[in-house]
């Protein structure tokens, strides 16, 4: 299962047009402007258009990426309140659109102790799940590059959040290849992949791995640089992508490489050839 992050320019349903042109069966979208706090609810006409387009599409798995503004661990009470509200609204939109998952960057500790930040994130997730009503959309915690005070650079961080959430059945994980490498997980060799995913399984459980972000890395191993590069053009090489394509064929995968020229087609072709 392979796809890209698709544009919703002109309407959410237009994402399926791009998916069709690229002949993909998986896609990620933004349900609203990811750089604004406030977003209007999904209208009935908008929802119907999206669901109709989904029904006639070959896309099997569609999911969203949450706003980059959200920080459930925020030190500022007002920012944290807005973050919880924004994530709650995102989950509601995902449920309305029939999306399987929403991918979330866990948050950043700032000047707080990591343990305090993790407590806040877990508590925030429970509030969101309680307040977003019934639905099947899972919130997927994405591993980060470990930049600054971001939570999630190590698998242990993600487990600590998961273990403190009361609604753990609504929580899963998204594995980003660029982030993992930048955080210090050497996946450039098959042995390194075996070790990394063995560690992931031991700490988080591979059954909880729901989505991949396949991105090459501009930064070096352990650089904590969150800069994506086209597949095979960065520091990762092709080994980790070949490993994932072979060993996780049934797990949805999207690329989040720079949107320029025909690079989506090139990246998809290369990944399919592996």
Coordinates of C-alpha atoms in Angstrom, one line a residue:
X1 CA 0.0 0.0 0.0
X2 CA 1.7 3.1 -1.2
X3 CA 0.8 6.8 -1.8
X4 CA 1.6 10.4 -1.2
X5 CA 0.3 13.4 0.7
X6 CA -2.4 14.7 -1.7
X7 CA -3.6 18.3 -2.1
X8 CA -7.1 19.4 -1.1
X9 CA -6.9 22.6 -3.0
X10 CA -10.4 23.6 -4.2
X11 CA -12.1 21.1 -1.9
X12 CA -11.3 18.0 0.2
X13 CA -12.8 15.7 -2.5
X14 CA -10.2 16.9 -5.0
X15 CA -7.5 14.9 -3.2
X16 CA -9.0 11.8 -4.9
X17 CA -8.3 13.3 -8.3
X18 CA -4.6 13.6 -7.5
X19 CA -4.6 10.0 -6.1
X20 CA -6.2 8.7 -9.3
X21 CA -3.7 10.5 -11.5
X22 CA -0.9 8.9 -9.5
X23 CA -2.6 5.5 -9.4
X24 CA -2.1 5.2 -5.6
X25 CA -4.2 3.2 -3.1
X26 CA -3.1 5.2 0.0
X27 CA -3.2 8.9 0.7
X28 CA -2.6 11.5 3.5
X29 CA -4.4 14.9 3.5
X30 CA -4.8 18.0 5.6
X31 CA -8.5 18.3 6.5
X32 CA -8.0 22.0 7.2
X33 CA -5.3 24.7 7.0
X34 CA -2.6 23.1 9.1
X35 CA -1.1 26.5 10.1
X36 CA -4.3 28.0 11.6
X37 CA -5.9 27.3 14.9
X38 CA -9.5 27.8 13.9
X39 CA -11.3 25.8 11.3
X40 CA -14.9 25.7 10.2
X41 CA -16.7 22.3 10.8
X42 CA -17.2 20.0 7.8
X43 CA -20.3 21.0 6.0
X44 CA -22.8 18.3 4.9
X45 CA -22.3 19.0 1.2
X46 CA -18.5 18.9 1.7
X47 CA -18.8 15.6 3.5
X48 CA -21.0 14.1 0.8
X49 CA -18.7 15.2 -2.0
X50 CA -15.7 13.6 -0.1
X51 CA -17.5 10.3 0.6
X52 CA -18.8 10.0 -2.9
X53 CA -15.3 10.6 -4.3
X54 CA -14.0 8.0 -1.9
X55 CA -16.6 5.5 -3.0
X56 CA -15.5 5.7 -6.6
X57 CA -11.8 5.8 -5.9
X58 CA -9.2 3.0 -5.7
X59 CA -7.8 4.5 -2.5
X60 CA -8.1 1.9 0.2
X61 CA -6.6 3.9 3.1
X62 CA -7.0 7.6 3.7
X63 CA -5.8 9.5 6.7
X64 CA -5.0 13.0 7.9
X65 CA -2.0 14.8 9.3
X66 CA -2.8 17.0 12.2
X67 CA -1.9 20.7 12.4
X68 CA 1.7 21.5 13.2
X69 CA 0.5 24.1 15.7
X70 CA -0.8 21.4 18.1
X71 CA 1.3 20.9 21.2
X72 CA -0.5 18.9 23.9
X73 CA 2.5 19.4 26.2
X74 CA 2.5 23.2 25.9
X75 CA 3.7 25.2 28.9
X76 CA 1.4 28.0 28.1
X77 CA -2.1 27.0 29.4
X78 CA -3.9 28.9 26.6
X79 CA -1.8 27.2 23.9
X80 CA -2.4 23.8 25.4
X81 CA -6.2 24.5 25.6
X82 CA -6.2 25.5 21.9
X83 CA -4.1 22.4 21.1
X84 CA -6.6 20.1 22.8
X85 CA -9.5 21.9 21.0
X86 CA -7.8 21.7 17.6
X87 CA -7.0 18.0 18.0
X88 CA -10.6 17.3 19.1
X89 CA -11.9 19.1 16.1
X90 CA -9.5 17.1 13.8
X91 CA -10.6 13.8 15.2
X92 CA -14.3 14.8 14.7
X93 CA -13.6 15.8 11.1
X94 CA -11.7 12.5 10.5
X95 CA -14.7 10.6 11.8
X96 CA -17.1 12.5 9.6
X97 CA -14.9 11.8 6.5
X98 CA -14.4 8.1 7.3
X99 CA -10.6 8.6 7.7
X100 CA -8.8 5.7 9.3
X101 CA -6.2 7.7 11.2
X102 CA -4.9 11.1 12.1
X103 CA -1.1 11.5 12.5
X104 CA 0.1 13.6 15.4
X105 CA 3.5 15.0 16.4
X106 CA 3.4 14.3 20.1
X107 CA 4.6 17.8 21.3
X108 CA 7.5 19.6 22.8
X109 CA 8.5 19.9 26.5
X110 CA 10.0 23.4 26.3
X111 CA 11.5 24.2 29.8
X112 CA 9.5 21.5 31.5
X113 CA 10.7 18.1 32.5
X114 CA 10.1 15.4 29.9
X115 CA 8.1 13.4 32.3
X116 CA 5.8 16.4 32.9
X117 CA 5.4 16.9 29.1
X118 CA 4.6 13.2 28.6
X119 CA 1.9 13.4 31.4
X120 CA 0.3 16.4 29.7
X121 CA 0.3 14.7 26.3
X122 CA -1.3 11.5 27.7
X123 CA -3.9 13.5 29.6
X124 CA -4.6 15.6 26.5
X125 CA -5.1 12.6 24.4
X126 CA -7.7 11.2 26.8
X127 CA -9.6 14.5 26.8
X128 CA -9.6 14.6 23.0
X129 CA -10.9 11.0 22.8
X130 CA -13.6 11.7 25.4
X131 CA -14.7 15.0 23.7
X132 CA -14.6 13.8 20.1
X133 CA -17.5 11.4 20.5
X134 CA -17.9 8.0 19.0
X135 CA -15.8 7.0 16.0
X136 CA -13.1 4.7 14.8
X137 CA -10.4 7.1 13.8
X138 CA -7.1 6.3 15.6
X139 CA -4.6 8.9 16.7
X140 CA -1.2 7.9 15.5
X141 CA 1.8 9.2 17.4
X142 CA 4.7 9.9 15.0
X143 CA 8.3 9.4 15.9
X144 CA 10.2 12.7 15.7
X145 CA 13.8 13.7 14.7
X146 CA 14.4 14.5 18.4
X147 CA 15.0 18.2 17.5
X148 CA 15.0 20.7 20.4
X149 CA 12.8 19.5 23.2
X150 CA 10.4 17.5 21.0
X151 CA 9.0 14.4 22.5
X152 CA 9.1 11.2 20.5
X153 CA 12.7 11.0 19.2
X154 CA 13.1 7.7 21.1
X155 CA 10.6 4.8 21.0
X156 CA 10.6 4.9 24.8
X157 CA 9.0 8.3 24.7
X158 CA 6.1 7.1 22.6
X159 CA 5.6 4.1 24.9
X160 CA 5.5 6.3 28.0
X161 CA 2.7 8.3 26.4
X162 CA 0.8 5.1 25.3
X163 CA 1.2 3.5 28.7
X164 CA -0.4 6.5 30.4
X165 CA -3.4 6.9 28.1
X166 CA -6.6 5.3 29.3
X167 CA -8.0 4.9 25.8
X168 CA -5.0 3.0 24.4
X169 CA -7.1 1.2 21.8
X170 CA -7.5 4.5 20.0
X171 CA -3.7 5.1 19.9
X172 CA -1.2 3.7 17.4
X173 CA 2.0 4.8 15.7
X174 CA 3.4 6.3 12.5
X175 CA 7.0 5.5 11.6
X176 CA 8.9 8.2 9.7
X177 CA 12.1 7.0 8.1
X178 CA 13.8 10.5 8.0
X179 CA 12.9 11.2 11.6
X180 CA 14.2 7.8 12.8
X181 CA 17.5 8.3 11.1
X182 CA 17.9 11.9 12.3
X183 CA 17.1 10.7 15.8
X184 CA 19.9 8.2 15.8
X185 CA 18.4 4.9 14.5
X186 CA 20.8 3.6 11.8
X187 CA 18.5 2.0 9.2
X188 CA 21.0 2.3 6.3
X189 CA 21.8 -1.4 6.4
X190 CA 19.6 -4.5 6.6
X191 CA 21.1 -5.4 10.0
X192 CA 20.3 -1.9 11.2
X193 CA 16.7 -2.2 10.0
X194 CA 16.4 -5.6 11.7
X195 CA 17.7 -4.1 15.0
X196 CA 15.5 -0.9 14.8
X197 CA 12.3 -2.7 14.0
X198 CA 13.1 -5.4 16.5
X199 CA 13.5 -2.6 19.1
X200 CA 10.2 -1.0 17.9
X201 CA 8.5 -4.4 18.3
X202 CA 9.9 -4.9 21.8
X203 CA 8.9 -1.5 23.0
X204 CA 5.8 -0.5 21.0
X205 CA 4.6 -3.7 19.3
X206 CA 4.6 -3.9 15.5
X207 CA 0.9 -4.7 15.6
X208 CA 0.5 -1.0 16.7
X209 CA 2.5 0.3 13.7
X210 CA -0.3 1.6 11.4
X211 CA 1.4 3.9 8.9
X212 CA 4.8 4.7 7.4
X213 CA 6.1 8.1 6.2
X214 CA 8.8 7.2 3.6
X215 CA 11.2 10.1 3.4
X216 CA 14.9 10.3 2.7
X217 CA 17.0 12.5 4.9
X218 CA 19.0 15.7 4.2
X219 CA 20.6 15.4 7.6
X220 CA 23.2 12.9 8.9
X221 CA 22.6 10.0 11.4
X222 CA 21.7 11.5 14.8
X223 CA 21.7 15.1 13.4
X224 CA 18.2 15.8 14.7
X225 CA 17.6 17.6 11.5
X226 CA 14.0 17.2 10.3
X227 CA 14.6 17.8 6.6
X228 CA 13.1 15.5 4.0
X229 CA 14.7 14.5 0.8
X230 CA 13.6 12.6 -2.3
X231 CA 13.9 8.8 -2.1
X232 CA 17.5 7.7 -2.8
X233 CA 18.8 11.3 -2.9
X234 CA 19.6 11.7 0.7
X235 CA 21.7 10.0 3.4
X236 CA 19.5 6.9 3.8
X237 CA 20.2 5.1 0.5
X238 CA 17.7 2.6 -0.8
X239 CA 18.2 -0.2 1.8
X240 CA 15.6 0.9 4.4
X241 CA 13.0 1.6 1.7
X242 CA 13.6 -1.9 0.1
X243 CA 13.4 -3.4 3.6
X244 CA 10.1 -1.7 4.4
X245 CA 8.5 -2.4 1.0
X246 CA 9.3 -6.1 1.4
X247 CA 8.6 -6.6 5.1
X248 CA 5.6 -4.3 5.6
X249 CA 3.8 -4.7 2.3
X250 CA 0.3 -4.4 3.9
X251 CA 1.1 -1.3 6.0
X252 CA 0.0 2.0 4.4
X253 CA 2.9 4.1 3.3
X254 CA 3.0 7.7 2.1
X255 CA 5.9 9.9 0.9
X256 CA 6.2 13.5 2.2
X257 CA 9.0 14.6 -0.1
X258 CA 9.2 18.1 -1.6
X259 CA 6.3 18.8 -4.0
X260 CA 8.2 19.9 -7.1
X261 CA 7.9 19.0 -10.8
X262 CA 7.1 15.3 -11.3
X263 CA 9.0 14.1 -8.2
X264 CA 6.0 12.3 -6.7
X265 CA 5.8 10.1 -9.8
X266 CA 9.6 9.5 -9.7
X267 CA 9.6 8.6 -6.0
X268 CA 6.6 6.3 -6.4
X269 CA 8.2 4.6 -9.4
X270 CA 11.4 4.0 -7.5
X271 CA 9.7 2.6 -4.5
X272 CA 7.5 0.3 -6.6
X273 CA 10.6 -1.0 -8.3
X274 CA 12.1 -2.1 -5.0

